[in-house]
Amino acid sequence: MEAPTMTDEHEHYEAVVVGAGPGGAAAAATLARNGVETVVLERGVDAGSKNVTGGLIYAEESAPYTIDGLLPGFREHATERPVTDYYIHNIAGEKVKTFDITQGHERDTEWADAVLRRKMDSWMAERVHELTRETGGGLLTGVKVNGLLRDNNEIVGVTCEELDPIEADFIVAADGVNSELARAAGLMDWEEPEEWFQGVKAVVDMPGDAINERFGIDDDEGEAHLFSGDLYDGVRGGGFLYTNESSLCIGNVFHLDSIVAEEAEVQELLDALLTHPLLAQWLGEEYDEREYSAKLVPDSKKAANPSPHEGRLVLVGDAGGQMQAQGPIIKGMNHAVTAGALAAEAFVEARSRGKPSTAGERYEQRLHDEGVMAKLRPMRYEVASAAGENDITTDLAERLLDSPLGRASVRAADTAGLLGRAYGSPYLASMMPDTKTPYVTLPTIIAEELGTRVADDNTIEPPSLGERIGELTYDTDVGNPHIVLEDDSVAASGAAVTACPVSAEGFGGGCYREETVQSNGDEERVVSLDTQPCVECGTCAVVADTQWEHPRGGKGVEFREG
Amino acid sequence: MHTVTLTKGVPDFREGQVSFDEDGHLERGNTPTVMNPNDKHALRTALQTKVRHGGRLSVMSMGPPGYGDVLGEAMESVYADELYLLSDRELAASDTWATAITIATGLQKLDETPDLVFAGFKTADGETGHTGPQACWCLDWPIITHVIALDVDEDEGTVRAKRLVEGDIEEIETVEAPIPAFVVADPEFEPTYRTAGDRLTLKDLRAETKERAKNHEEHMTTWDHADLNLDPDYIGLDGSPTIVSSVDPIPKAPAEREATMVDPGDEAGMSEVFDAMAAHAGGEQ
Ligand SMILES: Cc1cc2nc3c(=O)[nH]c(=O)nc-3n(C[C@H](O)[C@H](O)[C@H](O)COP(=O)(O)OP(=O)(O)OC[C@H]3O[C@@H](n4cnc5c(N)ncnc54)[C@H](O)[C@@H]3O)c2cc1C
Ligand SMILES: Cc1cc2nc3c(=O)[nH]c(=O)nc-3n(C[C@H](O)[C@H](O)[C@H](O)COP(=O)(O)OP(=O)(O)OC[C@H]3O[C@@H](n4cnc5c(N)ncnc54)[C@H](O)[C@@H]3O)c2cc1C
Ligand code: SF4
């Protein structure tokens, strides 16, 4: 009749991997190569259809695993252009001071390529399916895991929307940021905006020839540009631009608490970057946006769980907060890959010793031994932030910098070549305090003191929010919204109206809206929610009072670029 | 496990595809042939059986050579292994009786007797629903109709099914029959794949069929009446006892209702509209 009814006897696999991003792919490929029967469950209609990155994927020299090592042919088939030049631009009004940070970027870098996630993840998924199929498992899309299967309170498997529960000896939560599994296991929470960044980006169509000409590069070359300074209304964070084969990725990554504090309309901050005179040279006259997208990004300094396991469950990648912001350089995908492979390796070893239940501890040990946790949660930051992130120090630093003395030392530092070196130093970057100083004040002063005026006329007109939503593909789960507002008061959930990347004050076509309702003759301001245009970024899981879940398998937004 | 699904090509009655002449007669030449929509339920039942129990999935159709494409569509959508087309001039103009005899003979000629035969519930053009039951009657097998869920017990050699009694969604019974048997899937039938194992098998079948479906003719066996050893007197027009005395076109529904345009700014007009509507506010027609 219905599926073979196995009330007490569940389908069983040796390993279940939840999520087919880089973390899940690396874990599954490594498990399968070691003969572990592995099934991979991905909620998107296609791997990559839910994912957003900047993004540059790094292969670090110091890392025990890199994605092309695990999946040969990766660079040839799944990536766009390599990064051959790297610049950071400090902006104050129309004044710009640019530093070449290629050298810093190349330190510990075997290679770094720009990627688009739909292409990258779907390529990986095919390889992973082939590998895991040989073990008796395989990769399934359109399946959403919605919880942990427990037996006497012990985690023994997963429950799914589309399938009957599955038991496994090893469960890899590689389900990305806003991991429902990590939350269910009590290993991560979604409470503090300080622990997250929000990334918003546009994929801009541009023929390969035009890219080569405008950036002065060849087919096998690519550029990365970072932007910071006063163009973001004081919101802490920065912008990026990466070259793909025939498109550009342009976006911003901001601290979520800062977005909330400044009540920033994040799509307008993207437009501020797109329309800055500096970008005119690259964007030309015609602006054709292929896709608008957004996603939360954990800040490993604060969010990475130092002990990311519980029973048979391990967290890898964003699910465990393993996303490193090395100053302006963002490294999440590479760490997800490393963690995925280390977790798999830990299980293989634990199994061979007849103690599969020790996989979690072995994984944690490996994260430390291989230096991954030290990159994610550097001691330097913990020490420096204690001193650098309180109001008095910040205020002092701000006032000093803005004083004639501070400005003079900025000029002197540049003459001595110190600024360029500082930007390229991962050591300094890892100490950077999460205050306005490094993100806004310092770049602005650098640009004011040292910058040259960019006179180009930027004439492009980015699409409106309504147009951006209109261009996206959705398979709406009608009547079954995946987010429910728990508290509709403005105090509890009002922040989402501006922080949600597909909502804005005074815009009726978005997810969140502020409305006036009449109750007992009184007027009251409340927040309302319509999840139809949701891009599943995760922001309102943190900044509003919601019951937040991902949509069922295959439902919701479908990114074509990512 | 070997299953055979019966399918027929029908005119594509969808808006924009179908073409009628001035008298309201179907212009077959100008209307593309597609798979009978209800046969998709039969095919899905067959696919679910194959996914759960393995084995061969064959599809059979009696009709002109053009039905080969319908069989190709079946191969693509449910990953059929083999296709059988029963086709020649002698078979033309068969009524349901002659069609059933021909199909039953085709089923008997297969090298491996099917365990289950799946038929659709009515075609979009003939709509008799006779063909499956009559073919089954020729073979003297059990038949279960209006099936909404199906379970095969290979060891016991039985098929168990949930069916709608008299096609009524409110009344569901469970019946069991020995195999071989005929099964007619109800349009309410929804295949379920609730295990990762089943879904992975489906994915394998899809990958495996991709190439095969591109050259479906290579996997199609065509039999004419001689191959089937059928006497022309008992098949085709001569073997069809049905006499169609006349055909009445269905009268067209009145296309337009009487409508009065009212400008929303026209207050008097609008209040007339509200008055007219008020009478029905209680839900009366
Ligand atoms: C704007 C932006 C810029 C960035 N720039 C960079 C960069 O330049 N370089 C870099 O390295 N990193 C960058 N990152 C971070 C990087 O994208 C992530 O760290 C990385 O994708 C994490 O990989 P993952 O495998 O852990 O998770 P993900 O890639 O998020 O994959 C998780 C997978 O799990 C699936 N999933 C989720 N829940 C379920 C469920 N319940 N059931 C089944 N499947 C589920 C998802 O659909 C998804 O496929 C950026 C992020 C953003 C948003
Ligand atoms: C009164 C009458 C007179 C007819 N006269 C003619 C005529 O003169 N000339 C002419 O060409 N046709 C004629 N037909 C059409 C012909 O009888 C039908 O095409 C055929 O018998 C199928 O019947 P049906 O369409 O009612 O299918 P149904 O019995 O409603 O179909 C049920 C199921 O049986 C199976 N099935 C039906 N037909 C086939 C098939 N051909 N191959 C494989 N599986 C099949 C399918 O699984 C289908 O879903 C006539 C039909 C009727 C009712
Ligand atoms: S509704 Fe929430 S999850 Fe969806 S796009 Fe807006 S902030 Fe992101």
mmCIF file of N, CA and C in Angstrom, chain A residues 461-551:
data_model
loop_
_atom_site.group_PDB
_atom_site.id
_atom_site.type_symbol
_atom_site.label_atom_id
_atom_site.label_comp_id
_atom_site.label_asym_id
_atom_site.label_seq_id
_atom_site.Cartn_x
_atom_site.Cartn_y
_atom_site.Cartn_z
ATOM 1 N N GLU A 461 21.116 52.024 -13.954
ATOM 2 C CA GLU A 461 19.970 52.064 -13.046
ATOM 3 C C GLU A 461 19.649 50.650 -12.583
ATOM 4 N N PRO A 462 20.010 50.327 -11.358
ATOM 5 C CA PRO A 462 19.696 48.979 -10.870
ATOM 6 C C PRO A 462 18.189 48.770 -10.828
ATOM 7 N N PRO A 463 17.735 47.529 -10.967
ATOM 8 C CA PRO A 463 16.292 47.264 -10.915
ATOM 9 C C PRO A 463 15.725 47.598 -9.540
ATOM 10 N N SER A 464 14.432 47.853 -9.512
ATOM 11 C CA SER A 464 13.774 48.091 -8.224
ATOM 12 C C SER A 464 13.625 46.755 -7.496
ATOM 13 N N LEU A 465 13.275 46.822 -6.230
ATOM 14 C CA LEU A 465 13.098 45.590 -5.459
ATOM 15 C C LEU A 465 11.999 44.716 -6.073
ATOM 16 N N GLY A 466 10.939 45.379 -6.508
ATOM 17 C CA GLY A 466 9.843 44.648 -7.143
ATOM 18 C C GLY A 466 10.307 43.915 -8.388
ATOM 19 N N GLU A 467 11.125 44.594 -9.182
ATOM 20 C CA GLU A 467 11.647 43.946 -10.393
ATOM 21 C C GLU A 467 12.586 42.796 -10.044
ATOM 22 N N ARG A 468 13.366 42.986 -9.018
ATOM 23 C CA ARG A 468 14.301 41.928 -8.608
ATOM 24 C C ARG A 468 13.532 40.681 -8.182
ATOM 25 N N ILE A 469 12.499 40.871 -7.395
ATOM 26 C CA ILE A 469 11.698 39.730 -6.948
ATOM 27 C C ILE A 469 11.023 39.089 -8.165
ATOM 28 N N GLY A 470 10.546 39.952 -9.062
ATOM 29 C CA GLY A 470 9.855 39.449 -10.253
ATOM 30 C C GLY A 470 10.730 38.558 -11.121
ATOM 31 N N GLU A 471 12.024 38.793 -11.111
ATOM 32 C CA GLU A 471 12.936 38.003 -11.938
ATOM 33 C C GLU A 471 13.260 36.640 -11.324
ATOM 34 N N LEU A 472 12.969 36.489 -10.027
ATOM 35 C CA LEU A 472 13.336 35.231 -9.369
ATOM 36 C C LEU A 472 12.311 34.139 -9.648
ATOM 37 N N THR A 473 12.751 32.893 -9.540
ATOM 38 C CA THR A 473 11.869 31.748 -9.757
ATOM 39 C C THR A 473 11.445 31.187 -8.404
ATOM 40 N N TYR A 474 10.148 30.993 -8.246
ATOM 41 C CA TYR A 474 9.630 30.435 -6.991
ATOM 42 C C TYR A 474 8.696 29.271 -7.280
ATOM 43 N N ASP A 475 8.728 28.279 -6.415
ATOM 44 C CA ASP A 475 7.686 27.259 -6.407
ATOM 45 C C ASP A 475 7.070 27.348 -5.013
ATOM 46 N N THR A 476 6.068 28.196 -4.913
ATOM 47 C CA THR A 476 5.526 28.512 -3.600
ATOM 48 C C THR A 476 4.731 27.341 -3.024
ATOM 49 N N ASP A 477 4.982 27.048 -1.775
ATOM 50 C CA ASP A 477 4.239 26.008 -1.074
ATOM 51 C C ASP A 477 2.977 26.661 -0.518
ATOM 52 N N VAL A 478 1.977 26.791 -1.398
ATOM 53 C CA VAL A 478 0.792 27.568 -1.039
ATOM 54 C C VAL A 478 0.112 26.990 0.196
ATOM 55 N N GLY A 479 -0.211 27.873 1.119
ATOM 56 C CA GLY A 479 -0.929 27.452 2.317
ATOM 57 C C GLY A 479 -0.038 26.806 3.362
ATOM 58 N N ASN A 480 1.264 26.792 3.107
ATOM 59 C CA ASN A 480 2.162 26.136 4.058
ATOM 60 C C ASN A 480 3.409 27.004 4.258
ATOM 61 N N PRO A 481 3.227 28.216 4.823
ATOM 62 C CA PRO A 481 4.366 29.126 4.944
ATOM 63 C C PRO A 481 5.449 28.546 5.856
ATOM 64 N N HIS A 482 6.716 28.747 5.465
ATOM 65 C CA HIS A 482 7.796 28.130 6.244
ATOM 66 C C HIS A 482 8.256 29.018 7.397
ATOM 67 N N ILE A 483 7.771 30.269 7.420
ATOM 68 C CA ILE A 483 8.095 31.155 8.535
ATOM 69 C C ILE A 483 6.782 31.637 9.131
ATOM 70 N N VAL A 484 6.698 31.594 10.433
ATOM 71 C CA VAL A 484 5.501 32.101 11.091
ATOM 72 C C VAL A 484 5.942 33.151 12.111
ATOM 73 N N LEU A 485 5.275 34.279 12.073
ATOM 74 C CA LEU A 485 5.579 35.345 13.035
ATOM 75 C C LEU A 485 5.029 34.951 14.403
ATOM 76 N N GLU A 486 5.892 34.931 15.378
ATOM 77 C CA GLU A 486 5.455 34.606 16.732
ATOM 78 C C GLU A 486 4.914 35.841 17.425
ATOM 79 N N ASP A 487 5.609 36.943 17.196
ATOM 80 C CA ASP A 487 5.253 38.189 17.874
ATOM 81 C C ASP A 487 5.248 39.284 16.814
ATOM 82 N N ASP A 488 4.068 39.830 16.540
ATOM 83 C CA ASP A 488 3.977 40.791 15.439
ATOM 84 C C ASP A 488 4.149 42.237 15.896
ATOM 85 N N SER A 489 4.618 42.424 17.127
ATOM 86 C CA SER A 489 4.829 43.809 17.558
ATOM 87 C C SER A 489 6.055 44.372 16.851
ATOM 88 N N VAL A 490 6.042 45.667 16.663
ATOM 89 C CA VAL A 490 7.167 46.325 15.996
ATOM 90 C C VAL A 490 8.439 46.141 16.823
ATOM 91 N N ALA A 491 8.287 46.148 18.139
ATOM 92 C CA ALA A 491 9.469 46.000 18.994
ATOM 93 C C ALA A 491 10.144 44.657 18.764
ATOM 94 N N ALA A 492 9.344 43.602 18.599
ATOM 95 C CA ALA A 492 9.933 42.266 18.470
ATOM 96 C C ALA A 492 10.390 41.964 17.053
ATOM 97 N N SER A 493 9.630 42.418 16.058
ATOM 98 C CA SER A 493 9.890 41.951 14.702
ATOM 99 C C SER A 493 10.042 43.065 13.671
ATOM 100 N N GLY A 494 9.954 44.305 14.106
ATOM 101 C CA GLY A 494 10.015 45.424 13.161
ATOM 102 C C GLY A 494 11.327 45.515 12.406
ATOM 103 N N ALA A 495 12.416 45.018 13.027
ATOM 104 C CA ALA A 495 13.721 45.128 12.378
ATOM 105 C C ALA A 495 13.741 44.427 11.022
ATOM 106 N N ALA A 496 12.886 43.411 10.870
ATOM 107 C CA ALA A 496 12.895 42.647 9.626
ATOM 108 C C ALA A 496 12.425 43.475 8.428
ATOM 109 N N VAL A 497 11.625 44.512 8.686
ATOM 110 C CA VAL A 497 11.084 45.282 7.558
ATOM 111 C C VAL A 497 12.217 45.885 6.721
ATOM 112 N N THR A 498 13.244 46.382 7.375
ATOM 113 C CA THR A 498 14.368 46.919 6.609
ATOM 114 C C THR A 498 15.447 45.871 6.366
ATOM 115 N N ALA A 499 15.698 45.012 7.342
ATOM 116 C CA ALA A 499 16.815 44.067 7.209
ATOM 117 C C ALA A 499 16.522 42.942 6.224
ATOM 118 N N CYS A 500 15.265 42.568 6.058
ATOM 119 C CA CYS A 500 14.923 41.537 5.072
ATOM 120 C C CYS A 500 15.298 42.059 3.690
ATOM 121 N N PRO A 501 16.082 41.330 2.930
ATOM 122 C CA PRO A 501 16.558 41.835 1.636
ATOM 123 C C PRO A 501 15.475 41.949 0.571
ATOM 124 N N VAL A 502 14.301 41.343 0.831
ATOM 125 C CA VAL A 502 13.211 41.510 -0.126
ATOM 126 C C VAL A 502 12.034 42.261 0.522
ATOM 127 N N SER A 503 12.329 43.070 1.508
ATOM 128 C CA SER A 503 11.301 43.933 2.097
ATOM 129 C C SER A 503 11.883 45.325 2.239
ATOM 130 N N ALA A 504 11.032 46.319 2.310
ATOM 131 C CA ALA A 504 11.503 47.683 2.537
ATOM 132 C C ALA A 504 10.342 48.487 3.066
ATOM 133 N N GLU A 505 10.677 49.502 3.810
ATOM 134 C CA GLU A 505 9.618 50.347 4.326
ATOM 135 C C GLU A 505 8.864 50.974 3.160
ATOM 136 N N GLY A 506 7.553 50.908 3.220
ATOM 137 C CA GLY A 506 6.750 51.507 2.163
ATOM 138 C C GLY A 506 6.650 50.664 0.910
ATOM 139 N N PHE A 507 7.206 49.457 0.929
ATOM 140 C CA PHE A 507 7.128 48.574 -0.233
ATOM 141 C C PHE A 507 6.145 47.455 0.074
ATOM 142 N N GLY A 508 5.107 47.353 -0.753
ATOM 143 C CA GLY A 508 4.034 46.401 -0.452
ATOM 144 C C GLY A 508 4.278 44.992 -0.950
ATOM 145 N N GLY A 509 5.272 44.837 -1.829
ATOM 146 C CA GLY A 509 5.434 43.522 -2.469
ATOM 147 C C GLY A 509 6.431 42.613 -1.793
ATOM 148 N N GLY A 510 6.876 42.973 -0.596
ATOM 149 C CA GLY A 510 7.912 42.174 0.049
ATOM 150 C C GLY A 510 7.366 41.211 1.085
ATOM 151 N N CYS A 511 8.254 40.696 1.898
ATOM 152 C CA CYS A 511 7.852 39.732 2.930
ATOM 153 C C CYS A 511 7.287 40.447 4.153
ATOM 154 N N TYR A 512 8.058 41.404 4.657
ATOM 155 C CA TYR A 512 7.662 42.084 5.894
ATOM 156 C C TYR A 512 7.107 43.470 5.605
ATOM 157 N N ARG A 513 6.098 43.850 6.357
ATOM 158 C CA ARG A 513 5.442 45.148 6.217
ATOM 159 C C ARG A 513 5.048 45.651 7.590
ATOM 160 N N GLU A 514 5.094 46.940 7.730
ATOM 161 C CA GLU A 514 4.552 47.516 8.953
ATOM 162 C C GLU A 514 3.185 48.058 8.616
ATOM 163 N N GLU A 515 2.207 47.758 9.443
ATOM 164 C CA GLU A 515 0.838 48.186 9.159
ATOM 165 C C GLU A 515 0.198 48.782 10.398
ATOM 166 N N THR A 516 -0.808 49.580 10.141
ATOM 167 C CA THR A 516 -1.587 50.082 11.266
ATOM 168 C C THR A 516 -2.879 49.282 11.331
ATOM 169 N N VAL A 517 -3.174 48.733 12.492
ATOM 170 C CA VAL A 517 -4.450 48.034 12.634
ATOM 171 C C VAL A 517 -5.252 48.701 13.738
ATOM 172 N N GLN A 518 -6.557 48.561 13.610
ATOM 173 C CA GLN A 518 -7.444 49.120 14.628
ATOM 174 C C GLN A 518 -7.767 48.025 15.612
ATOM 175 N N SER A 519 -7.521 48.288 16.879
ATOM 176 C CA SER A 519 -7.991 47.313 17.860
ATOM 177 C C SER A 519 -8.651 48.067 19.001
ATOM 178 N N ASN A 520 -9.905 47.724 19.242
ATOM 179 C CA ASN A 520 -10.720 48.393 20.255
ATOM 180 C C ASN A 520 -10.663 49.915 20.125
ATOM 181 N N GLY A 521 -10.729 50.355 18.901
ATOM 182 C CA GLY A 521 -10.732 51.795 18.682
ATOM 183 C C GLY A 521 -9.344 52.406 18.687
ATOM 184 N N ASP A 522 -8.356 51.640 19.184
ATOM 185 C CA ASP A 522 -6.988 52.171 19.196
ATOM 186 C C ASP A 522 -6.273 51.805 17.898
ATOM 187 N N GLU A 523 -5.354 52.649 17.545
ATOM 188 C CA GLU A 523 -4.517 52.313 16.397
ATOM 189 C C GLU A 523 -3.234 51.703 16.907
ATOM 190 N N GLU A 524 -2.815 50.653 16.208
ATOM 191 C CA GLU A 524 -1.623 49.955 16.665
ATOM 192 C C GLU A 524 -0.764 49.635 15.456
ATOM 193 N N ARG A 525 0.552 49.795 15.619
ATOM 194 C CA ARG A 525 1.454 49.434 14.527
ATOM 195 C C ARG A 525 1.888 47.984 14.722
ATOM 196 N N VAL A 526 1.698 47.164 13.707
ATOM 197 C CA VAL A 526 2.129 45.769 13.811
ATOM 198 C C VAL A 526 2.916 45.396 12.546
ATOM 199 N N VAL A 527 3.555 44.265 12.647
ATOM 200 C CA VAL A 527 4.337 43.762 11.517
ATOM 201 C C VAL A 527 3.576 42.597 10.907
ATOM 202 N N SER A 528 3.511 42.545 9.567
ATOM 203 C CA SER A 528 2.881 41.392 8.929
ATOM 204 C C SER A 528 3.884 40.725 7.993
ATOM 205 N N LEU A 529 3.614 39.459 7.712
ATOM 206 C CA LEU A 529 4.569 38.661 6.935
ATOM 207 C C LEU A 529 3.859 37.895 5.831
ATOM 208 N N ASP A 530 4.437 37.947 4.626
ATOM 209 C CA ASP A 530 3.981 37.118 3.509
ATOM 210 C C ASP A 530 5.239 36.457 2.950
ATOM 211 N N THR A 531 5.359 35.137 3.104
ATOM 212 C CA THR A 531 6.634 34.489 2.757
ATOM 213 C C THR A 531 6.819 34.253 1.260
ATOM 214 N N GLN A 532 5.831 34.601 0.459
ATOM 215 C CA GLN A 532 5.938 34.279 -0.978
ATOM 216 C C GLN A 532 7.251 34.768 -1.615
ATOM 217 N N PRO A 533 7.655 36.047 -1.433
ATOM 218 C CA PRO A 533 8.896 36.495 -2.099
ATOM 219 C C PRO A 533 10.186 36.134 -1.348
ATOM 220 N N CYS A 534 10.090 35.340 -0.302
ATOM 221 C CA CYS A 534 11.251 35.049 0.564
ATOM 222 C C CYS A 534 12.388 34.395 -0.219
ATOM 223 N N VAL A 535 13.598 34.864 0.016
ATOM 224 C CA VAL A 535 14.767 34.236 -0.616
ATOM 225 C C VAL A 535 15.521 33.345 0.382
ATOM 226 N N GLU A 536 14.884 33.061 1.507
ATOM 227 C CA GLU A 536 15.403 32.114 2.494
ATOM 228 C C GLU A 536 16.790 32.489 3.012
ATOM 229 N N CYS A 537 16.991 33.780 3.256
ATOM 230 C CA CYS A 537 18.318 34.231 3.682
ATOM 231 C C CYS A 537 18.582 33.950 5.146
ATOM 232 N N GLY A 538 17.542 33.806 5.939
ATOM 233 C CA GLY A 538 17.731 33.486 7.358
ATOM 234 C C GLY A 538 17.727 34.698 8.280
ATOM 235 N N THR A 539 17.716 35.896 7.712
ATOM 236 C CA THR A 539 17.826 37.098 8.537
ATOM 237 C C THR A 539 16.741 37.190 9.606
ATOM 238 N N CYS A 540 15.489 36.950 9.209
ATOM 239 C CA CYS A 540 14.406 37.164 10.163
ATOM 240 C C CYS A 540 14.339 36.058 11.206
ATOM 241 N N ALA A 541 15.118 34.985 10.983
ATOM 242 C CA ALA A 541 15.214 33.969 12.037
ATOM 243 C C ALA A 541 15.944 34.551 13.233
ATOM 244 N N VAL A 542 16.800 35.538 12.971
ATOM 245 C CA VAL A 542 17.625 36.117 14.031
ATOM 246 C C VAL A 542 17.075 37.461 14.505
ATOM 247 N N VAL A 543 16.620 38.285 13.582
ATOM 248 C CA VAL A 543 16.251 39.657 13.979
ATOM 249 C C VAL A 543 14.771 39.838 14.296
ATOM 250 N N ALA A 544 13.948 38.805 14.009
ATOM 251 C CA ALA A 544 12.527 38.922 14.328
ATOM 252 C C ALA A 544 12.125 37.731 15.182
ATOM 253 N N ASP A 545 10.949 37.842 15.782
ATOM 254 C CA ASP A 545 10.483 36.748 16.626
ATOM 255 C C ASP A 545 9.634 35.812 15.779
ATOM 256 N N THR A 546 10.270 34.781 15.250
ATOM 257 C CA THR A 546 9.599 33.899 14.297
ATOM 258 C C THR A 546 9.786 32.441 14.672
ATOM 259 N N GLN A 547 8.919 31.623 14.065
ATOM 260 C CA GLN A 547 9.168 30.186 14.017
ATOM 261 C C GLN A 547 9.723 29.961 12.631
ATOM 262 N N TRP A 548 10.992 29.669 12.546
ATOM 263 C CA TRP A 548 11.651 29.711 11.239
ATOM 264 C C TRP A 548 12.100 28.334 10.787
ATOM 265 N N GLU A 549 11.631 27.945 9.619
ATOM 266 C CA GLU A 549 12.090 26.698 9.010
ATOM 267 C C GLU A 549 12.351 26.946 7.540
ATOM 268 N N HIS A 550 13.090 26.039 6.908
ATOM 269 C CA HIS A 550 13.228 26.104 5.454
ATOM 270 C C HIS A 550 11.963 25.497 4.840
ATOM 271 N N PRO A 551 11.645 25.885 3.606
ATOM 272 C CA PRO A 551 10.474 25.275 2.959
ATOM 273 C C PRO A 551 10.696 23.778 2.723
#
